[in-house]
PDB file of C-alpha atoms in Angstrom:
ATOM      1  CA  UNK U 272     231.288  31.554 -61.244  1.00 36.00           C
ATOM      2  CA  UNK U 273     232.009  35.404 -60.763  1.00 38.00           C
ATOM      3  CA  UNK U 274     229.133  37.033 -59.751  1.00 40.00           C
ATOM      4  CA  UNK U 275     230.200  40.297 -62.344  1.00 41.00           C
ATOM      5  CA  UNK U 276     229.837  37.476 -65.259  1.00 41.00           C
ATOM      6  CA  UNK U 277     228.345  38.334 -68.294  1.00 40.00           C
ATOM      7  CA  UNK U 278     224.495  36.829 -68.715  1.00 43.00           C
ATOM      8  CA  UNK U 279     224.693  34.550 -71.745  1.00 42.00           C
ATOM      9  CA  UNK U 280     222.350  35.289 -74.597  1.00 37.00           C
ATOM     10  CA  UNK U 281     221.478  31.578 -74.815  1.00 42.00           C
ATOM     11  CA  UNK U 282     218.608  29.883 -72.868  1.00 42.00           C
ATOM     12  CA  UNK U 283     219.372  27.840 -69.345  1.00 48.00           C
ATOM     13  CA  UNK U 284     218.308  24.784 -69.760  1.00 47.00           C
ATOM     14  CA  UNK U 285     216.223  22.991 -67.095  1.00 42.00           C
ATOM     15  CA  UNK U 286     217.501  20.757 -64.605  1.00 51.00           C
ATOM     16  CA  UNK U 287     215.368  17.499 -63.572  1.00 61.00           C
ATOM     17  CA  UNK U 288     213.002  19.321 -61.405  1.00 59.00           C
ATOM     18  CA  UNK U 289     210.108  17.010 -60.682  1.00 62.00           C
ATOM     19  CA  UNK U 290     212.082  15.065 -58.156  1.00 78.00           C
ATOM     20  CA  UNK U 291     213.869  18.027 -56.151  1.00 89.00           C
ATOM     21  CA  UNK U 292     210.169  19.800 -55.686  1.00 93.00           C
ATOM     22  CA  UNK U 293     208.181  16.674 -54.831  1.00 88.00           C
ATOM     23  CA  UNK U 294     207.644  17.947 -51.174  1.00 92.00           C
ATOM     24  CA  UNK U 295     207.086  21.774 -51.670  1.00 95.00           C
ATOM     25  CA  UNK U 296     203.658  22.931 -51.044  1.00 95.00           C
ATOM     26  CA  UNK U 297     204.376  26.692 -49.769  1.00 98.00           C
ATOM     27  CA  UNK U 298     205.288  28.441 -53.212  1.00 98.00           C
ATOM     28  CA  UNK U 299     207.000  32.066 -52.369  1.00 98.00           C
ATOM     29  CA  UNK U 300     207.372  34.666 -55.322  1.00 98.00           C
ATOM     30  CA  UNK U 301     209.278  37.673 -55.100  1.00 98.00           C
ATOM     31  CA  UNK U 302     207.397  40.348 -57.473  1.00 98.00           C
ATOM     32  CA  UNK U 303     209.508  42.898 -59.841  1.00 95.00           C
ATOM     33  CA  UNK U 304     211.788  41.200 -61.808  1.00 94.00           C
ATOM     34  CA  UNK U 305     210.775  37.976 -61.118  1.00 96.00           C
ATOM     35  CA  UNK U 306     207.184  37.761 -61.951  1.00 98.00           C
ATOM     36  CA  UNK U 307     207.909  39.983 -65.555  1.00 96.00           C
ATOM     37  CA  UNK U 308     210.512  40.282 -67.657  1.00 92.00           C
ATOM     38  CA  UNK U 309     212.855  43.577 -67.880  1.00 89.00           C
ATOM     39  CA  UNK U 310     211.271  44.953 -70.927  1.00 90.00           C
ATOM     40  CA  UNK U 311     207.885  45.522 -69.403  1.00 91.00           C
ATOM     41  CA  UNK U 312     209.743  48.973 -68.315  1.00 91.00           C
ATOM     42  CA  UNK U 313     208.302  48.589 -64.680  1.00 94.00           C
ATOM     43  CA  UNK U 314     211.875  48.788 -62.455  1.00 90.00           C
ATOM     44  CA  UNK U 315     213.133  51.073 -64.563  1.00 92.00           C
ATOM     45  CA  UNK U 316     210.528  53.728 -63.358  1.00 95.00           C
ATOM     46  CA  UNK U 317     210.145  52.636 -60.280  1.00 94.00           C
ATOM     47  CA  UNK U 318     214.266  53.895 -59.837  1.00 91.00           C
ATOM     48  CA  UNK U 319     213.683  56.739 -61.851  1.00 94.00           C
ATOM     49  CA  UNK U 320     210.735  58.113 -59.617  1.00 96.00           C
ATOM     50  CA  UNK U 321     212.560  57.114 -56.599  1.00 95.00           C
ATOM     51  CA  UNK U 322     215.268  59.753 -58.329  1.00 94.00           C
ATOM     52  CA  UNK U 323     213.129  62.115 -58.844  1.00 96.00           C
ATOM     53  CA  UNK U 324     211.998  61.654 -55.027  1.00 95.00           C
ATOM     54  CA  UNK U 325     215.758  62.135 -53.777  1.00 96.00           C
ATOM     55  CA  UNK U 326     215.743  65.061 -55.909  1.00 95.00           C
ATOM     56  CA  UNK U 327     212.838  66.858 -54.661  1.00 95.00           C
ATOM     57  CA  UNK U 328     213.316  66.145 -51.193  1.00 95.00           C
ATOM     58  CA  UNK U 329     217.520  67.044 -50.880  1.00 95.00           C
ATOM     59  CA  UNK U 330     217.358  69.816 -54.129  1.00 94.00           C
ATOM     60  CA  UNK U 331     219.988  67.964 -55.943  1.00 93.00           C
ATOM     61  CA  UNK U 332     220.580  67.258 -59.386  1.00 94.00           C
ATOM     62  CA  UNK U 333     219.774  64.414 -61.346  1.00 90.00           C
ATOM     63  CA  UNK U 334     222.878  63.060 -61.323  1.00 92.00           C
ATOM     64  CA  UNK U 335     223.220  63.472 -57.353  1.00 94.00           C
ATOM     65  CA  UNK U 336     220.073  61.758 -56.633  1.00 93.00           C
ATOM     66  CA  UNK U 337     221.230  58.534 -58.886  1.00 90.00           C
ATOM     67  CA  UNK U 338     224.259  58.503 -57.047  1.00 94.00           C
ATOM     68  CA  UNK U 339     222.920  59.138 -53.692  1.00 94.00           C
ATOM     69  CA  UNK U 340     219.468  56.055 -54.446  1.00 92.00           C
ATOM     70  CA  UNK U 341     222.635  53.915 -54.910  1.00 89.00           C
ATOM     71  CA  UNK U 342     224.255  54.719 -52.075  1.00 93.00           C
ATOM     72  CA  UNK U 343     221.349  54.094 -50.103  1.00 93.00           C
ATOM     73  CA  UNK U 344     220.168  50.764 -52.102  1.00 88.00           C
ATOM     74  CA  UNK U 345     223.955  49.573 -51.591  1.00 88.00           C
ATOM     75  CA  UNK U 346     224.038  50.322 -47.579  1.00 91.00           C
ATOM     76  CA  UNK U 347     220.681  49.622 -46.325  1.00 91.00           C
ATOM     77  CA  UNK U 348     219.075  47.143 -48.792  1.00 85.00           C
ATOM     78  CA  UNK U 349     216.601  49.573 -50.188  1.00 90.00           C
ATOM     79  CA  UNK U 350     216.336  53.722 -50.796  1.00 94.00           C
ATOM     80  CA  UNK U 351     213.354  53.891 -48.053  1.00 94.00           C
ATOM     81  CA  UNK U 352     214.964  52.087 -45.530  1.00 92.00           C
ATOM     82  CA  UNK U 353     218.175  54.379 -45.898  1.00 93.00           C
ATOM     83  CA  UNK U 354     215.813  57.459 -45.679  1.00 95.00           C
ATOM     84  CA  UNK U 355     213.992  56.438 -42.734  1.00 94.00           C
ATOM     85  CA  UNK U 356     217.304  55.309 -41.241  1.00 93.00           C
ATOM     86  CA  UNK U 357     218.698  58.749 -41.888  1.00 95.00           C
ATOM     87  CA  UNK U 358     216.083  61.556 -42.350  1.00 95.00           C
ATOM     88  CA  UNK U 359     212.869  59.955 -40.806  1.00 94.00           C
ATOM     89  CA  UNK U 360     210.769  60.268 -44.092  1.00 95.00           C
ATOM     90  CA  UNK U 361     207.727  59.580 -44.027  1.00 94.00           C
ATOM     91  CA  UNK U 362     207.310  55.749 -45.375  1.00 95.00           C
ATOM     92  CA  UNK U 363     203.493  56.134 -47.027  1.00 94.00           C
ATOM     93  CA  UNK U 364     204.287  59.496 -48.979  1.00 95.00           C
ATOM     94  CA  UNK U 365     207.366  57.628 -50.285  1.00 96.00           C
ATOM     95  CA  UNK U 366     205.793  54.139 -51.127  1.00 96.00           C
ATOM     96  CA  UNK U 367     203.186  56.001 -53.029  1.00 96.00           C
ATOM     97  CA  UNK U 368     205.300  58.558 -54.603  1.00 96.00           C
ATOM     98  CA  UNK U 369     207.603  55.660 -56.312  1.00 96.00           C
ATOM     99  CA  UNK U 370     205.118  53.103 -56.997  1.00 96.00           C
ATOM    100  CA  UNK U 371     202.804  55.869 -59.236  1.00 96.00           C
ATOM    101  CA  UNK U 372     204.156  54.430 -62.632  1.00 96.00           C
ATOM    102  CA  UNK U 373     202.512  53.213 -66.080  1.00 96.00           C
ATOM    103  CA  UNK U 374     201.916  49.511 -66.818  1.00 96.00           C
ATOM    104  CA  UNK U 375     200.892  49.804 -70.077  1.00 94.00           C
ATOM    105  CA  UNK U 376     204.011  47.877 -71.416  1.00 93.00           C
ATOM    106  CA  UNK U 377     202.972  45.053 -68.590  1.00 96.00           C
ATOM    107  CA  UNK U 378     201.028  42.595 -70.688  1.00 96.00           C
ATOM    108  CA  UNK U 379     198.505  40.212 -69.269  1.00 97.00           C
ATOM    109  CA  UNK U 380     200.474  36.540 -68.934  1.00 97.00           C
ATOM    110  CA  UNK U 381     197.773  33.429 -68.894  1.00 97.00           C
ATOM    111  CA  UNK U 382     200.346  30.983 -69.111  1.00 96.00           C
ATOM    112  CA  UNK U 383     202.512  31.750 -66.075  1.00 97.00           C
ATOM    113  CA  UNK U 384     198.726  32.411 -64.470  1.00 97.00           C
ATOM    114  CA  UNK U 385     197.882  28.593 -65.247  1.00 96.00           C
ATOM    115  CA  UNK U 386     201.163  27.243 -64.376  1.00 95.00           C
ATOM    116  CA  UNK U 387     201.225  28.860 -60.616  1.00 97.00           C
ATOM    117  CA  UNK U 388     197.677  27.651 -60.428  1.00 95.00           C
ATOM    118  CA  UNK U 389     198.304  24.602 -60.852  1.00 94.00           C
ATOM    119  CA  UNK U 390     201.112  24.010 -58.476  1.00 95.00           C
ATOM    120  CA  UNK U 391     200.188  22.170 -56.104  1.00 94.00           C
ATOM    121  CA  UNK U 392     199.469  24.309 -52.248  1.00 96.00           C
ATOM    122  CA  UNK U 393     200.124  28.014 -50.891  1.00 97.00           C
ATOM    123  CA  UNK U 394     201.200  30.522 -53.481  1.00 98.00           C
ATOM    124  CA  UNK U 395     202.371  33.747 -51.490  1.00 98.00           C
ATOM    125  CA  UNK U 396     204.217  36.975 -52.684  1.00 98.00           C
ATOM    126  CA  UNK U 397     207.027  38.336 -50.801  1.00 98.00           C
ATOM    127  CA  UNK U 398     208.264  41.722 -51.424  1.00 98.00           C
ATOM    128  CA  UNK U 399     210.507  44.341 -50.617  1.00 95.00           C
ATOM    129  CA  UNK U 400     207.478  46.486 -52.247  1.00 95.00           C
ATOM    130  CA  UNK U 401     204.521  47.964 -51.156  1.00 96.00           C
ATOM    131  CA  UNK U 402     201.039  45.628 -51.326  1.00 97.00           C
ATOM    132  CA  UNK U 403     199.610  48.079 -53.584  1.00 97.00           C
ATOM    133  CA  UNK U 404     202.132  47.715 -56.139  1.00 97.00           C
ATOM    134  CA  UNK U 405     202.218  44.424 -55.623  1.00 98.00           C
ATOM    135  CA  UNK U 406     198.292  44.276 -56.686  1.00 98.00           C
ATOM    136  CA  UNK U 407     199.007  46.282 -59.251  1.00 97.00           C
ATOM    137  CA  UNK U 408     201.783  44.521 -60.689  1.00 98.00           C
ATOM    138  CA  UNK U 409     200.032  40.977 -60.419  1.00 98.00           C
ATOM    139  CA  UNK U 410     197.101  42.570 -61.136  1.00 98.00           C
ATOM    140  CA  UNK U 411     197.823  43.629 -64.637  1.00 98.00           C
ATOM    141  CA  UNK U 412     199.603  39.946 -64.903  1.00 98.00           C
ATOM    142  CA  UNK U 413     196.348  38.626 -64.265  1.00 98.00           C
ATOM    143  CA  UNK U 414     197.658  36.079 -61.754  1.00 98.00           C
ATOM    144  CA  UNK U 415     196.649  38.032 -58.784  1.00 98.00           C
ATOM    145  CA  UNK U 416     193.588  35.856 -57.999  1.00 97.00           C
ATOM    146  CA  UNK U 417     196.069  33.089 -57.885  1.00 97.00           C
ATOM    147  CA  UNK U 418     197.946  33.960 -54.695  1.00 98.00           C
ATOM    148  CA  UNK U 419     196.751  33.901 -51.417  1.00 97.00           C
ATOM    149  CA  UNK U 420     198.513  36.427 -49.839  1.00 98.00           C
ATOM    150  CA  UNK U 421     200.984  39.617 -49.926  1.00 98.00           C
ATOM    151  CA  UNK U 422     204.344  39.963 -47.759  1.00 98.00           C
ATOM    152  CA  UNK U 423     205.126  43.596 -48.455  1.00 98.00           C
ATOM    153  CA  UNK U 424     207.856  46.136 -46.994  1.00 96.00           C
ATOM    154  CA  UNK U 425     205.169  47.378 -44.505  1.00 96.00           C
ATOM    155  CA  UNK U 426     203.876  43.984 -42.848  1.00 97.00           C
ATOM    156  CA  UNK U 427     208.347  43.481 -42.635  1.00 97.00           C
ATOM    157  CA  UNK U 428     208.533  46.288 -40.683  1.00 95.00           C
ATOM    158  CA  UNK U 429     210.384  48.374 -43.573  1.00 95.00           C
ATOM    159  CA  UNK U 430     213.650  45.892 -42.929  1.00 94.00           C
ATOM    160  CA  UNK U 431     214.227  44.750 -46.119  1.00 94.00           C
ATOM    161  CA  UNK U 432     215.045  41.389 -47.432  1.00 95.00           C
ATOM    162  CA  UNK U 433     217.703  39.778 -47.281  1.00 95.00           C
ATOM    163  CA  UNK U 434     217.574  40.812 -43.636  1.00 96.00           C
ATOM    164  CA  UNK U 435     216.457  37.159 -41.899  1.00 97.00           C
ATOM    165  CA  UNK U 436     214.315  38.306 -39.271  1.00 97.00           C
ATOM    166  CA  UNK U 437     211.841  39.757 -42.295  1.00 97.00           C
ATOM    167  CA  UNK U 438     211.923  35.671 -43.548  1.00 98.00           C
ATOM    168  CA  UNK U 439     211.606  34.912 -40.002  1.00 98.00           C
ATOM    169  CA  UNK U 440     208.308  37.422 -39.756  1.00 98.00           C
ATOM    170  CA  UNK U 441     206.893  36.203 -43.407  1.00 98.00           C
ATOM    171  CA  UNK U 442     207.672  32.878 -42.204  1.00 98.00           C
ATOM    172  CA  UNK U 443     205.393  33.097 -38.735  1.00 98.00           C
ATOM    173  CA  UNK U 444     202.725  35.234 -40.060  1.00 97.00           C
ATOM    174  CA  UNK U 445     201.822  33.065 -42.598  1.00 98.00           C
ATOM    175  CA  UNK U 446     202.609  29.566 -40.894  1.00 98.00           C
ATOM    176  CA  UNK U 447     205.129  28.421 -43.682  1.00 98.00           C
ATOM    177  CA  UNK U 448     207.261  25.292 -42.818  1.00 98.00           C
ATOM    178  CA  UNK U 449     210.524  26.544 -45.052  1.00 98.00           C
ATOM    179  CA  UNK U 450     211.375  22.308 -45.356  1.00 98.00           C
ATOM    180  CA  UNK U 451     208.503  22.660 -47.527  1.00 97.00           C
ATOM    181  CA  UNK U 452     208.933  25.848 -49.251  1.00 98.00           C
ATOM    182  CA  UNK U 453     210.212  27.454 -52.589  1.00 97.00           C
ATOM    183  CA  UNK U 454     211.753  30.768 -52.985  1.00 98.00           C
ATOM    184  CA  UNK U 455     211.975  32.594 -56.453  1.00 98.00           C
ATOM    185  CA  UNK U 456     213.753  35.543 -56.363  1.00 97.00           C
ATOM    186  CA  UNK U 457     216.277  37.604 -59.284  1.00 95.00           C
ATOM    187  CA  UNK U 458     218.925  38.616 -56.750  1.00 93.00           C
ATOM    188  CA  UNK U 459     220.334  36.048 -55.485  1.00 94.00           C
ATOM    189  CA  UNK U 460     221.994  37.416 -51.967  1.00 94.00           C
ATOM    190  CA  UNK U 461     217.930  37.324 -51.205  1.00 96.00           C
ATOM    191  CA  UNK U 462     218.267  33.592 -51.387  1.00 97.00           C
ATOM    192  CA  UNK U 463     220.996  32.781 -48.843  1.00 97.00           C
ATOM    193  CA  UNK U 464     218.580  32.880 -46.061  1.00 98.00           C
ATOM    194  CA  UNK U 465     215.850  31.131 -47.811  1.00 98.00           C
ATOM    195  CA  UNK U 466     218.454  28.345 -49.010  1.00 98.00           C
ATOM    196  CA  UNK U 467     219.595  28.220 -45.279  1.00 98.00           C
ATOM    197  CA  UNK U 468     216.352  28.087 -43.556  1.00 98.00           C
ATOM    198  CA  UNK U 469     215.445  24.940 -45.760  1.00 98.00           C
ATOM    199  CA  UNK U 470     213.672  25.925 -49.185  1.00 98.00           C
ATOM    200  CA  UNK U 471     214.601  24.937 -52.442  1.00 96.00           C
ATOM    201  CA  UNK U 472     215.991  28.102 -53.932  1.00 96.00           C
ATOM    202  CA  UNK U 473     215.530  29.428 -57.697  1.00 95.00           C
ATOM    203  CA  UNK U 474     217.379  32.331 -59.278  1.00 95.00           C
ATOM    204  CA  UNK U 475     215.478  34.450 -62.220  1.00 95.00           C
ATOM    205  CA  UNK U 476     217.601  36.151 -64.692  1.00 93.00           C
ATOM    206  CA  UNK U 477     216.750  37.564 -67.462  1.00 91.00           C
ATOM    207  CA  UNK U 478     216.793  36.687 -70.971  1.00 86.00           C
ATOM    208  CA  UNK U 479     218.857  39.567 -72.182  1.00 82.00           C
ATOM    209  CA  UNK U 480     221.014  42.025 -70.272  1.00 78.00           C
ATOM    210  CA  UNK U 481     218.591  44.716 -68.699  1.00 76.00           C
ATOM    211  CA  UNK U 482     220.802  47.793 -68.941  1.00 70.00           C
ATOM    212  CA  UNK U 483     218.567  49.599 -66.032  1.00 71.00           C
ATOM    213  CA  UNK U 484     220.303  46.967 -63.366  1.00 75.00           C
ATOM    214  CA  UNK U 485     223.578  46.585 -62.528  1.00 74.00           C
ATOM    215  CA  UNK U 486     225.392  43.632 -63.683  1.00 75.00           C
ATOM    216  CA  UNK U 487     225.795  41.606 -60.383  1.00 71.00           C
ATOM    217  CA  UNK U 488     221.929  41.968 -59.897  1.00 74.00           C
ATOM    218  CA  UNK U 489     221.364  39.952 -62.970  1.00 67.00           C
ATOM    219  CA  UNK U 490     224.280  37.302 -62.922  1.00 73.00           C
ATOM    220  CA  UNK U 491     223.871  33.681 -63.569  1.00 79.00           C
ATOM    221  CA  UNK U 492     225.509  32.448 -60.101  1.00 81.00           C
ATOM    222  CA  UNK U 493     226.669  29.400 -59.406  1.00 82.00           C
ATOM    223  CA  UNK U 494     226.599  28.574 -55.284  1.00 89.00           C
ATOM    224  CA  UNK U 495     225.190  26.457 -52.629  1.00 92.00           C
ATOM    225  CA  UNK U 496     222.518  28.873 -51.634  1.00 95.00           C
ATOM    226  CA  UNK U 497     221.083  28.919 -55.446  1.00 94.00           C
ATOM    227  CA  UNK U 498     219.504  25.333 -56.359  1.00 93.00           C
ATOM    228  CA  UNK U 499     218.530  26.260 -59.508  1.00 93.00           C
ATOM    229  CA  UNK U 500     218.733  29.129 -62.154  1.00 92.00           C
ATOM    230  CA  UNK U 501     216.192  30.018 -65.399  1.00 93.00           C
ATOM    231  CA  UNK U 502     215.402  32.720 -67.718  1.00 93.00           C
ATOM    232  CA  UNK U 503     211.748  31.425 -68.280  1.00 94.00           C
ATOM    233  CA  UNK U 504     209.382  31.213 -64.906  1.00 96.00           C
ATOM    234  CA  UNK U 505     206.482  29.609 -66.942  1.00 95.00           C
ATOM    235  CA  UNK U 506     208.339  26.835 -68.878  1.00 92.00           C
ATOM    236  CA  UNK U 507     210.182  26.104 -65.070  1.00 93.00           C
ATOM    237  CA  UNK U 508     206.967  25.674 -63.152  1.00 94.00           C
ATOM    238  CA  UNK U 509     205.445  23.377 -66.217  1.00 90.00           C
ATOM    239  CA  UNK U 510     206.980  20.734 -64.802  1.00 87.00           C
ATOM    240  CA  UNK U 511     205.716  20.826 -61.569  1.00 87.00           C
ATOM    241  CA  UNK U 512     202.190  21.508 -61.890  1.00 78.00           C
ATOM    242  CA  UNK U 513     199.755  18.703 -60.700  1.00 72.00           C
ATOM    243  CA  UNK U 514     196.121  19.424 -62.021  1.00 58.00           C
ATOM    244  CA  UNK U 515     194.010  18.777 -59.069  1.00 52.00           C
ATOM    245  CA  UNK U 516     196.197  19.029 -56.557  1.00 46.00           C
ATOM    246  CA  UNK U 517     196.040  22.661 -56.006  1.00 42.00           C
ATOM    247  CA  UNK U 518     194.108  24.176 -52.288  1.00 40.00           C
ATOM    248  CA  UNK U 519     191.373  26.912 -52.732  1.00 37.00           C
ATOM    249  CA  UNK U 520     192.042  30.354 -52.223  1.00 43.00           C
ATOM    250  CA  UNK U 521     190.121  32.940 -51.445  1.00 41.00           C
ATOM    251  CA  UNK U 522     192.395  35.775 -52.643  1.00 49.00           C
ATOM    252  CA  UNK U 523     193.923  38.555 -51.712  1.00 53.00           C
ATOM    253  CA  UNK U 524     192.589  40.115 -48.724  1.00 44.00           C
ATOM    254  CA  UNK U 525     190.902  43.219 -49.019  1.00 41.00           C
ATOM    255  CA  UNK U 526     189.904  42.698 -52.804  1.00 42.00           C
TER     256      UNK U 526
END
């Protein structure tokens, strides 16, 4: 399927799951996009303070400093790694600059909370994000409490996924055997290493078109390095929880 095909308004149905996730017991989330839907308004401001950023920082227009965060998104995988590449800026100032957004359209989500529960294992977050927005993010979920642990841009060094030696370092810190693994992401060029490491692989897209991402970001793709696609996280993951099979956690560190 063509990667610049239009997302269809209908639901994807599910595929037999049950069978094809039998063995996983490392579950790895990506966070925006993939953990909430598009019309929480949370990427959207996220790009338009990194704009804002760009603009500050070089004196350019609005207009420029779109142009020029998708320059750098497009070359280096993400806008900070371009401007450290580039311009040695200062990683912290920017992390903190774009992540200072409002959630108030991010609505609490029990039912994805008790469905990640209750798979069965390690539930882990890996981002191209900062930890605190991470917190944050899952935070206002309310499904924080459910993951052990946070993979963030800093802890990769700033090399952005899909870069394989940041799956490599996620992979090592937190003693994940990837024959054993999941990896939910919404773009699916993040999966190809995942898929060729060894975990199963699942593309999010989103329900409707989110007009703040470009059209390839949000395809429904068809390829060997995506096992499955859905629209809907919770009613996915229904299938495979296990009541009583989940391991504690003792949450996030540094709550």
């Amino acid at each position: 399927m063509n990667q610049n095909t239009t997302i269809p308004a209908t639901a994807i149905p599910l595929l037999p799951e049950q069978a094809a996730f039998g063995h996983v017991d490392h579950w790895i989330f990506d966070l925006d996009n993939t953990l909430y839907s598009h019309e929480a308004q949370v990427w959207p401001q996220v790009n338009e303070r990194i704009t804002l950023y760009l603009l500050e920082l070089f004196g350019l227009d609005g207009l420029s400093s779109h142009e020029l965060r998708r320059y750098y998104y497009e070359r280096y995988g993400t806008t900070l790694n371009g401007l450290m590449s580039e311009h040695g800026v200062d990683p912290g100032d920017f992390l903190a600059f774009a992540h200072d957004i409002d959630l108030s359209l991010l609505d609490p989500n029990p039912a994805l909370g008790e469905a990640i529960a209750a798979l069965p294992g390690r539930k882990l977050i890996l981002t191209n994000g900062s930890r605190g927005h991470a917190e944050n993010v899952a935070g206002k979920l309310g499904i924080l409490h459910h993951f052990e642990d946070i993979f963030d841009i800093v802890e990769a060094g700033f090399l952005p996924k899909p870069e394989r030696a940041t799956y490599e370092n996620f992979l090592a810190r937190h003693a994940v055997d990837p024959a054993r693994a999941a990896m939910f992401e919404d773009i699916d060029k993040n999966l190809l290493v995942p898929s060729a490491l060894g975990m199963k692989t699942v593309l999010i897209v989103p329900r409707t078109p989110d007009p703040f991402r470009e059209t390839w970001e949000q395809a429904v793709v068809e390829a060997s390095h995506v096992d499955f696609v859905t629209d809907d996280l919770t009613g996915f993951l229904k299938p495979l929880m296990r009541p009583g099979a989940t391991v504690p956690v003792t949450g996030i560190p540094g709550e």
